[in-house]
Tab-separated table of C-alpha atoms and ligand atoms in Angstrom:
chain	number	residue	atom	x	y	z
A	175	UNK	CA	33.071	245.219	56.289
A	176	UNK	CA	29.997	243.756	57.960
A	177	UNK	CA	30.299	240.022	58.262
A	178	UNK	CA	27.339	237.689	58.249
A	179	UNK	CA	27.482	234.970	60.861
A	180	UNK	CA	26.016	232.370	58.515
A	181	UNK	CA	28.972	232.820	56.119
A	182	UNK	CA	31.339	231.783	58.906
A	183	UNK	CA	29.265	229.193	60.758
A	184	UNK	CA	31.098	226.057	61.826
A	185	UNK	CA	28.673	223.241	62.576
A	186	UNK	CA	28.798	221.352	65.864
A	187	UNK	CA	28.707	218.037	63.988
A	188	UNK	CA	32.197	217.430	62.660
A	189	UNK	CA	30.876	215.179	59.887
A	190	UNK	CA	29.104	218.077	58.170
A	191	UNK	CA	31.153	221.019	59.441
A	192	UNK	CA	33.145	223.211	57.084
A	193	UNK	CA	36.275	225.062	58.138
A	194	UNK	CA	36.198	228.808	58.624
A	195	UNK	CA	36.418	230.460	55.206
A	196	UNK	CA	39.750	231.743	53.912
A	197	UNK	CA	38.532	235.304	54.484
A	198	UNK	CA	38.855	234.683	58.220
A	199	UNK	CA	42.595	234.168	57.717
A	200	UNK	CA	43.430	236.977	55.329
A	201	UNK	CA	41.109	239.935	55.826
A	202	UNK	CA	42.057	242.888	58.001
A	203	UNK	CA	38.458	243.505	58.956
A	204	UNK	CA	38.070	239.984	60.286
A	205	UNK	CA	41.180	240.407	62.409
A	206	UNK	CA	39.778	243.698	63.707
A	207	UNK	CA	36.556	241.865	64.586
A	208	UNK	CA	38.495	239.202	66.497
A	209	UNK	CA	40.434	241.888	68.352
A	210	UNK	CA	37.153	243.549	69.303
A	211	UNK	CA	35.306	240.393	70.336
A	212	UNK	CA	37.095	237.223	71.294
A	213	UNK	CA	40.409	238.698	72.503
A	214	UNK	CA	38.971	241.133	75.047
A	215	UNK	CA	36.937	238.261	76.484
A	216	UNK	CA	39.965	236.032	76.935
A	217	UNK	CA	42.683	236.001	79.555
A	218	UNK	CA	45.936	237.003	77.880
A	219	UNK	CA	49.374	236.146	79.197
A	220	UNK	CA	51.460	239.201	80.066
A	221	UNK	CA	54.619	238.917	77.944
A	222	UNK	CA	57.580	237.944	80.057
A	223	UNK	CA	60.611	240.121	79.410
A	224	UNK	CA	62.347	236.909	78.366
A	225	UNK	CA	60.138	236.628	75.345
A	226	UNK	CA	61.166	240.121	74.288
A	227	UNK	CA	64.813	240.075	75.323
A	228	UNK	CA	66.406	236.760	76.387
A	229	UNK	CA	69.291	238.593	78.061
A	230	UNK	CA	66.973	240.624	80.241
A	231	UNK	CA	66.404	240.412	83.942
A	232	UNK	CA	65.657	236.726	84.613
A	233	UNK	CA	63.037	237.410	87.249
A	234	UNK	CA	59.399	236.733	86.507
A	235	UNK	CA	56.961	239.565	86.001
A	236	UNK	CA	55.434	238.941	89.396
A	237	UNK	CA	58.876	239.266	90.966
A	238	UNK	CA	59.727	242.401	89.003
A	239	UNK	CA	56.496	243.948	90.264
A	240	UNK	CA	56.706	242.631	93.810
A	241	UNK	CA	57.705	245.862	95.623
A	242	UNK	CA	55.045	248.358	96.652
A	243	UNK	CA	54.674	250.978	93.924
A	244	UNK	CA	56.626	248.968	91.304
A	245	UNK	CA	55.438	249.317	87.730
A	246	UNK	CA	56.304	247.700	84.422
A	247	UNK	CA	55.135	248.665	80.917
A	248	UNK	CA	54.353	246.047	78.287
A	249	UNK	CA	52.599	245.731	74.983
A	250	UNK	CA	49.837	243.232	74.294
A	251	UNK	CA	47.935	242.791	71.038
A	252	UNK	CA	49.482	246.084	69.968
A	253	UNK	CA	48.097	247.912	73.004
A	254	UNK	CA	50.290	249.778	75.495
A	255	UNK	CA	49.615	248.694	79.084
A	256	UNK	CA	51.435	248.627	82.396
A	257	UNK	CA	51.364	246.577	85.559
A	258	UNK	CA	51.320	248.442	88.835
A	259	UNK	CA	51.783	247.088	92.373
A	260	UNK	CA	49.718	248.985	94.923
A	261	UNK	CA	51.264	251.437	97.356
A	262	UNK	CA	48.569	251.339	100.023
A	263	UNK	CA	47.784	247.682	99.344
A	264	UNK	CA	49.699	244.834	97.727
A	265	UNK	CA	47.310	244.338	94.812
A	266	UNK	CA	48.742	243.938	91.331
A	267	UNK	CA	46.775	246.027	88.848
A	268	UNK	CA	46.986	246.661	85.146
A	269	UNK	CA	46.200	249.923	83.367
A	270	UNK	CA	46.207	251.435	79.929
A	271	UNK	CA	49.566	253.141	79.469
A	272	UNK	CA	48.074	256.312	78.003
A	273	UNK	CA	47.492	259.459	80.010
A	274	UNK	CA	43.864	260.508	80.280
A	275	UNK	CA	44.780	264.131	79.413
A	276	UNK	CA	46.296	263.977	75.927
A	277	UNK	CA	47.335	260.302	75.737
A	278	UNK	CA	51.076	260.583	76.326
A	279	UNK	CA	52.586	257.268	77.513
A	280	UNK	CA	52.749	257.264	81.291
A	281	UNK	CA	55.330	254.570	82.033
A	282	UNK	CA	58.453	254.360	79.869
A	283	UNK	CA	60.273	251.604	81.747
A	284	UNK	CA	60.402	249.756	85.067
A	285	UNK	CA	60.010	252.278	87.858
A	286	UNK	CA	58.659	252.658	91.362
A	287	UNK	CA	56.976	255.208	93.569
A	288	UNK	CA	53.731	256.221	95.280
A	289	UNK	CA	52.713	258.597	92.496
A	290	UNK	CA	52.865	258.432	88.746
A	291	UNK	CA	53.537	261.753	86.997
A	292	UNK	CA	52.862	262.122	83.296
A	293	UNK	CA	55.882	263.342	81.362
A	294	UNK	CA	53.972	265.584	78.989
A	295	UNK	CA	52.033	267.987	81.240
A	296	UNK	CA	52.472	266.613	84.740
A	297	UNK	CA	49.115	264.952	85.503
A	298	UNK	CA	49.435	262.822	88.648
A	299	UNK	CA	47.906	259.419	89.380
A	300	UNK	CA	48.174	257.148	92.389
A	301	UNK	CA	49.098	253.437	92.282
A	302	UNK	CA	45.418	252.482	92.119
A	303	UNK	CA	45.104	254.419	88.852
A	304	UNK	CA	43.148	257.305	90.363
A	305	UNK	CA	43.601	260.855	89.138
A	306	UNK	CA	45.276	262.798	91.962
A	307	UNK	CA	46.078	266.285	90.689
A	308	UNK	CA	46.911	268.340	87.624
A	309	UNK	CA	48.045	271.967	87.711
A	310	UNK	CA	45.680	274.167	85.732
A	311	UNK	CA	42.644	271.954	86.205
A	312	UNK	CA	41.392	273.064	89.611
A	313	UNK	CA	37.921	274.497	89.637
A	314	UNK	CA	36.878	273.043	86.289
A	315	UNK	CA	33.231	271.937	86.265
A	316	UNK	CA	32.588	268.211	86.057
A	317	UNK	CA	36.199	267.335	86.798
A	318	UNK	CA	37.657	264.825	87.351
A	319	UNK	CA	35.245	262.597	85.491
A	320	UNK	CA	35.318	258.803	85.825
A	321	UNK	CA	37.271	258.623	82.591
A	322	UNK	CA	40.012	260.869	84.001
A	323	UNK	CA	41.120	257.946	86.151
A	324	UNK	CA	43.133	255.251	84.390
A	325	UNK	CA	41.329	252.452	82.631
A	326	UNK	CA	41.894	249.258	84.607
A	327	UNK	CA	42.224	245.692	83.333
A	328	UNK	CA	41.577	242.527	85.315
A	329	UNK	CA	44.679	240.722	86.573
A	330	UNK	CA	45.073	237.105	87.698
A	331	UNK	CA	48.002	234.770	88.056
A	332	UNK	CA	48.857	231.081	88.039
A	333	UNK	CA	52.267	230.145	89.419
A	334	UNK	CA	54.704	232.520	87.705
A	335	UNK	CA	52.350	233.463	84.898
A	336	UNK	CA	50.441	236.727	85.009
A	337	UNK	CA	47.311	237.187	82.916
A	338	UNK	CA	45.183	240.239	82.122
A	339	UNK	CA	41.750	240.699	80.632
A	340	UNK	CA	39.929	243.683	79.211
A	341	UNK	CA	36.921	244.460	81.413
A	342	UNK	CA	35.050	246.159	78.574
A	343	UNK	CA	33.995	242.724	77.357
A	344	UNK	CA	31.904	242.168	80.484
A	345	UNK	CA	32.083	239.345	82.973
A	346	UNK	CA	33.719	236.132	81.875
A	347	UNK	CA	35.024	232.969	83.462
A	348	UNK	CA	37.645	233.357	86.166
A	349	UNK	CA	41.177	232.296	85.263
A	350	UNK	CA	41.058	229.555	87.898
A	351	UNK	CA	37.983	228.058	86.246
A	352	UNK	CA	39.680	227.986	82.852
A	353	UNK	CA	42.754	226.364	84.385
A	354	UNK	CA	40.995	223.733	86.490
A	355	UNK	CA	41.812	220.764	84.252
A	356	UNK	CA	45.285	221.999	83.424
A	357	UNK	CA	46.056	222.494	87.097
A	358	UNK	CA	44.781	219.005	87.898
A	359	UNK	CA	46.967	217.425	85.218
A	360	UNK	CA	50.105	219.175	86.498
A	361	UNK	CA	49.411	219.204	90.235
A	362	UNK	CA	52.229	216.772	91.064
A	363	UNK	CA	54.840	218.692	89.073
A	364	UNK	CA	57.020	220.983	91.222
A	365	UNK	CA	55.882	224.079	89.346
A	366	UNK	CA	56.894	226.393	92.172
A	367	UNK	CA	60.510	225.584	91.283
A	368	UNK	CA	60.239	226.547	87.596
A	369	UNK	CA	63.164	228.767	86.578
A	370	UNK	CA	63.253	230.882	83.473
A	371	UNK	CA	65.814	229.825	80.912
A	372	UNK	CA	68.124	232.720	80.086
A	373	UNK	CA	69.228	231.129	76.840
A	374	UNK	CA	66.009	229.972	75.262
A	375	UNK	CA	63.557	232.698	74.417
A	376	UNK	CA	62.452	234.521	71.338
A	377	UNK	CA	59.930	236.954	69.987
A	378	UNK	CA	59.656	237.169	66.223
A	379	UNK	CA	57.250	237.717	63.411
A	380	UNK	CA	56.373	234.569	61.512
A	381	UNK	CA	54.391	234.031	58.331
A	382	UNK	CA	50.704	233.228	58.582
A	383	UNK	CA	47.559	234.324	60.358
A	384	UNK	CA	47.583	233.603	64.090
A	385	UNK	CA	44.733	231.091	63.630
A	386	UNK	CA	46.748	229.091	61.126
A	387	UNK	CA	49.287	228.479	63.858
A	388	UNK	CA	46.737	227.500	66.486
A	389	UNK	CA	44.869	225.310	63.992
A	390	UNK	CA	48.148	223.588	63.215
A	391	UNK	CA	48.894	223.249	66.929
A	392	UNK	CA	45.550	221.520	67.444
A	393	UNK	CA	46.088	219.246	64.444
A	394	UNK	CA	47.458	215.829	65.224
A	395	UNK	CA	46.772	214.653	61.679
A	396	UNK	CA	49.716	216.582	60.223
A	397	UNK	CA	52.223	215.010	62.635
A	398	UNK	CA	52.457	211.859	60.535
A	399	UNK	CA	53.193	213.951	57.446
A	400	UNK	CA	54.959	217.198	58.310
A	401	UNK	CA	56.927	215.661	61.209
A	402	UNK	CA	57.568	212.256	59.649
A	403	UNK	CA	61.223	212.478	58.623
A	404	UNK	CA	63.567	209.909	60.211
A	405	UNK	CA	64.219	211.045	63.750
A	406	UNK	CA	61.115	213.223	63.609
A	407	UNK	CA	58.324	213.755	66.110
A	408	UNK	CA	56.207	210.999	64.574
A	409	UNK	CA	58.980	208.517	65.475
A	410	UNK	CA	59.567	209.862	68.977
A	411	UNK	CA	55.900	209.370	69.908
A	412	UNK	CA	53.670	206.332	69.903
A	413	UNK	CA	51.129	207.991	67.629
A	414	UNK	CA	48.588	205.208	68.216
A	415	UNK	CA	48.221	206.518	71.779
A	416	UNK	CA	47.602	210.170	70.831
A	417	UNK	CA	44.737	211.745	72.776
A	418	UNK	CA	42.882	215.012	72.211
A	419	UNK	CA	40.713	216.226	75.097
A	420	UNK	CA	38.500	219.243	74.459
A	421	UNK	CA	36.631	221.516	76.824
A	422	UNK	CA	35.123	224.982	76.660
A	423	UNK	CA	38.205	227.113	77.131
A	424	UNK	CA	41.102	224.702	76.908
A	425	UNK	CA	42.296	221.621	75.083
A	426	UNK	CA	44.836	218.973	75.995
A	427	UNK	CA	46.777	216.780	73.603
A	428	UNK	CA	49.072	214.105	74.929
A	429	UNK	CA	50.846	210.998	73.709
A	430	UNK	CA	53.121	208.256	75.029
A	431	UNK	CA	56.837	208.371	74.218
A	432	UNK	CA	58.444	205.600	72.172
A	433	UNK	CA	61.391	205.510	74.550
A	434	UNK	CA	60.719	205.463	78.302
A	435	UNK	CA	63.613	207.860	78.944
A	436	UNK	CA	61.752	210.545	76.962
A	437	UNK	CA	58.658	210.351	79.154
A	438	UNK	CA	57.457	211.735	82.464
A	439	UNK	CA	58.119	209.829	85.654
A	440	UNK	CA	54.602	208.368	86.157
A	441	UNK	CA	54.640	209.573	89.768
A	442	UNK	CA	54.586	213.167	88.445
A	443	UNK	CA	51.304	212.811	86.575
A	444	UNK	CA	47.808	211.819	87.724
A	445	UNK	CA	46.747	208.208	87.710
A	446	UNK	CA	44.735	208.547	84.519
A	447	UNK	CA	47.907	208.981	82.445
A	448	UNK	CA	49.366	205.699	83.658
A	449	UNK	CA	49.831	202.951	81.096
A	450	UNK	CA	49.583	199.293	82.181
A	451	UNK	CA	52.157	198.530	79.490
A	452	UNK	CA	54.623	200.936	81.110
A	453	UNK	CA	54.721	203.605	78.430
A	454	UNK	CA	55.405	207.127	79.679
A	455	UNK	CA	53.793	210.403	78.660
A	456	UNK	CA	55.965	212.332	76.171
A	457	UNK	CA	54.314	215.723	76.724
A	458	UNK	CA	51.154	217.474	77.848
A	459	UNK	CA	50.324	220.038	75.170
A	460	UNK	CA	47.754	222.445	76.592
A	461	UNK	CA	46.072	225.127	74.537
A	462	UNK	CA	44.290	227.906	76.409
A	463	UNK	CA	41.836	229.365	73.957
A	464	UNK	CA	42.449	231.333	71.913
A	465	UNK	CA	46.224	231.627	71.473
A	466	UNK	CA	48.362	230.385	74.355
A	467	UNK	CA	50.099	227.002	74.334
A	468	UNK	CA	51.535	225.680	77.585
A	469	UNK	CA	53.648	222.655	76.720
A	470	UNK	CA	54.711	220.545	79.682
A	471	UNK	CA	57.691	218.253	79.153
A	472	UNK	CA	59.698	216.257	81.677
A	473	UNK	CA	62.293	219.064	81.540
A	474	UNK	CA	59.794	221.865	82.233
A	475	UNK	CA	57.415	224.177	80.433
A	476	UNK	CA	57.607	225.678	76.964
A	477	UNK	CA	55.357	228.718	76.642
A	478	UNK	CA	54.197	229.644	73.134
A	479	UNK	CA	52.017	232.632	72.313
A	480	UNK	CA	50.602	233.169	68.822
A	481	UNK	CA	49.831	236.858	69.071
A	482	UNK	CA	47.944	238.630	66.298
A	483	UNK	CA	49.404	241.888	65.019
A	484	UNK	CA	46.688	244.503	64.447
A	485	UNK	CA	46.047	245.209	60.756
A	486	UNK	CA	48.406	242.462	59.615
A	487	UNK	CA	46.321	239.297	59.297
A	488	UNK	CA	49.015	237.396	57.392
A	489	UNK	CA	51.681	237.666	60.099
A	490	UNK	CA	51.892	236.477	63.686
A	491	UNK	CA	54.054	237.548	66.575
A	492	UNK	CA	55.417	234.263	67.887
A	493	UNK	CA	56.656	234.644	71.445
A	494	UNK	CA	58.133	231.750	73.330
A	495	UNK	CA	60.370	230.940	76.256
A	496	UNK	CA	61.183	228.062	78.560
A	497	UNK	CA	60.711	227.562	82.279
A	498	UNK	CA	62.948	224.769	83.512
A	499	UNK	CA	62.295	222.050	86.063
A	500	UNK	CA	65.297	219.821	85.332
A	501	UNK	CA	68.463	221.231	83.770
A	502	UNK	CA	69.910	217.915	82.632
A	503	UNK	CA	66.700	216.970	80.846
A	504	UNK	CA	66.436	220.476	79.388
A	505	UNK	CA	69.952	220.045	77.997
A	506	UNK	CA	68.717	217.208	75.820
A	507	UNK	CA	65.467	218.895	74.762
A	508	UNK	CA	66.493	218.942	71.107
A	509	UNK	CA	67.548	215.299	70.940
A	510	UNK	CA	64.582	213.854	72.782
A	511	UNK	CA	61.770	216.357	72.354
A	512	UNK	CA	62.886	217.901	69.025
A	513	UNK	CA	61.724	221.354	70.020
A	514	UNK	CA	63.476	223.414	67.315
A	515	UNK	CA	63.032	220.840	64.573
A	516	UNK	CA	59.271	220.644	65.110
A	517	UNK	CA	58.966	224.445	65.275
A	518	UNK	CA	60.891	224.853	62.022
A	519	UNK	CA	58.745	222.256	60.253
A	520	UNK	CA	55.538	223.889	61.461
A	521	UNK	CA	56.639	227.426	60.594
A	522	UNK	CA	57.612	226.365	57.097
A	523	UNK	CA	54.247	224.668	56.578
A	524	UNK	CA	52.390	227.773	57.739
A	525	UNK	CA	54.434	230.009	55.408
A	526	UNK	CA	53.341	227.789	52.554
A	527	UNK	CA	49.682	227.942	53.542
A	528	UNK	CA	49.975	231.727	53.691
A	529	UNK	CA	51.063	231.700	50.050
A	530	UNK	CA	48.019	229.609	49.140
A	531	UNK	CA	45.775	232.158	50.817
A	532	UNK	CA	46.574	234.584	48.002
A	533	UNK	CA	44.278	232.518	45.790
A	534	UNK	CA	40.912	234.323	45.958
A	535	UNK	CA	38.702	231.304	45.320
A	536	UNK	CA	39.662	228.831	48.008
A	537	UNK	CA	36.872	226.473	49.033
A	538	UNK	CA	36.035	225.942	52.672
A	539	UNK	CA	37.636	222.732	53.899
A	540	UNK	CA	36.101	219.776	55.755
A	541	UNK	CA	37.332	217.808	58.762
A	542	UNK	CA	38.412	214.178	59.037
A	543	UNK	CA	35.957	212.906	61.628
A	544	UNK	CA	38.443	211.060	63.852
A	545	UNK	CA	41.756	212.724	63.136
A	546	UNK	CA	40.681	216.365	63.185
A	547	UNK	CA	38.619	216.818	66.319
A	548	UNK	CA	41.149	219.397	67.561
A	549	UNK	CA	40.994	221.634	64.463
A	550	UNK	CA	37.194	221.353	64.355
A	551	UNK	CA	36.980	222.387	68.001
A	552	UNK	CA	39.224	225.393	67.338
A	553	UNK	CA	37.298	226.601	64.282
A	554	UNK	CA	34.000	226.205	66.102
A	555	UNK	CA	35.296	228.061	69.153
A	556	UNK	CA	36.406	230.951	66.936
A	557	UNK	CA	33.057	231.092	65.208
A	558	UNK	CA	31.180	231.032	68.491
A	559	UNK	CA	33.435	233.549	70.201
A	560	UNK	CA	33.196	236.039	67.343
A	561	UNK	CA	29.566	235.643	66.332
A	562	UNK	CA	27.532	233.980	69.049
A	563	UNK	CA	28.720	235.793	72.150
A	564	UNK	CA	28.226	239.336	70.960
B	231	FES	S1	49.260	263.906	78.319
B	231	FES	FE1	49.597	263.464	80.383
B	231	FES	S2	49.437	265.345	81.355
B	231	FES	FE2	49.033	265.775	79.307
B	232	FE2	FE1	53.375	220.448	63.956
């Protein structure tokens, strides 16, 4: 289906802007358009094994790929890829995990060596993704072509997190530029000491389009309703202090805790988060556009990815795991920070919205001018990324 930009336009002025239409949340073709436009232009977090199998090797991806020649397959947005540490240099690279001969998967599991040999007909590649040799192909005219080498993705990392980006989308902002504000807000946290939790990790399909989940994540307005039960998130936070800070590629939401013991030691955050009245920051909830949430709590970091599943616009692959700074604080994450309770409330709400999306004649929504700056930002970013940057 050919989409017309004007049917999806989200105005810059929140007072007149309409939400994206329901079609953007339920149509396969719109999801395919997102996967062809905004996702290749974005840095995507390489899934940690923890988010696939909590009992797996607890080392980070960077550690698993630290030895020369080490390689690790993974799947991202439904695409088979693998990370490869150089043999002649120490660079970490990422390639399509499909042989350039007849597309057999090249890497089946973690492995290591100077040469990669395809299991189907024996084509050989080096650790830089270059075609090396293939019996039966010597003397062929115009061979090897550029496309006989492996297709390479960009790779960048921040602390223990490894990101990749599809180069076919052309040049885009460097990961460091996207993370500038986030890095500044967390610069006093001992992030080098983050340890992966072996117990807390999950990867599962949840109801609802991936954008429903990010919209909800950016929506502080629902906190006072969906999370309002006694002992809920709305009670744990001083909602009057809630802040939403928006920039081009990232957004920060933060709020003071009701109880000082649920907040960050002020020495661990920049001066601008300090409260003369002594309140302490409950959490820094960072969204990296389009679909990665990095949630910093006094106990550590909760990583949430809302990954679209190709051809299934009404379902999202929700991947999450924890990196721990303080074990004793992490042990009381459910009592103080209500992690599971809030997730369950959000997932139930999104399942209900998915049911509503079956109604074919849903109007476009509008935004509350003060309370919904986060959702407006997200809808506008989607519109711009899909329609204005092509
Ligand atoms: S598919 Fe790899 S050598 Fe044929
Ligand atoms: Fe929520």
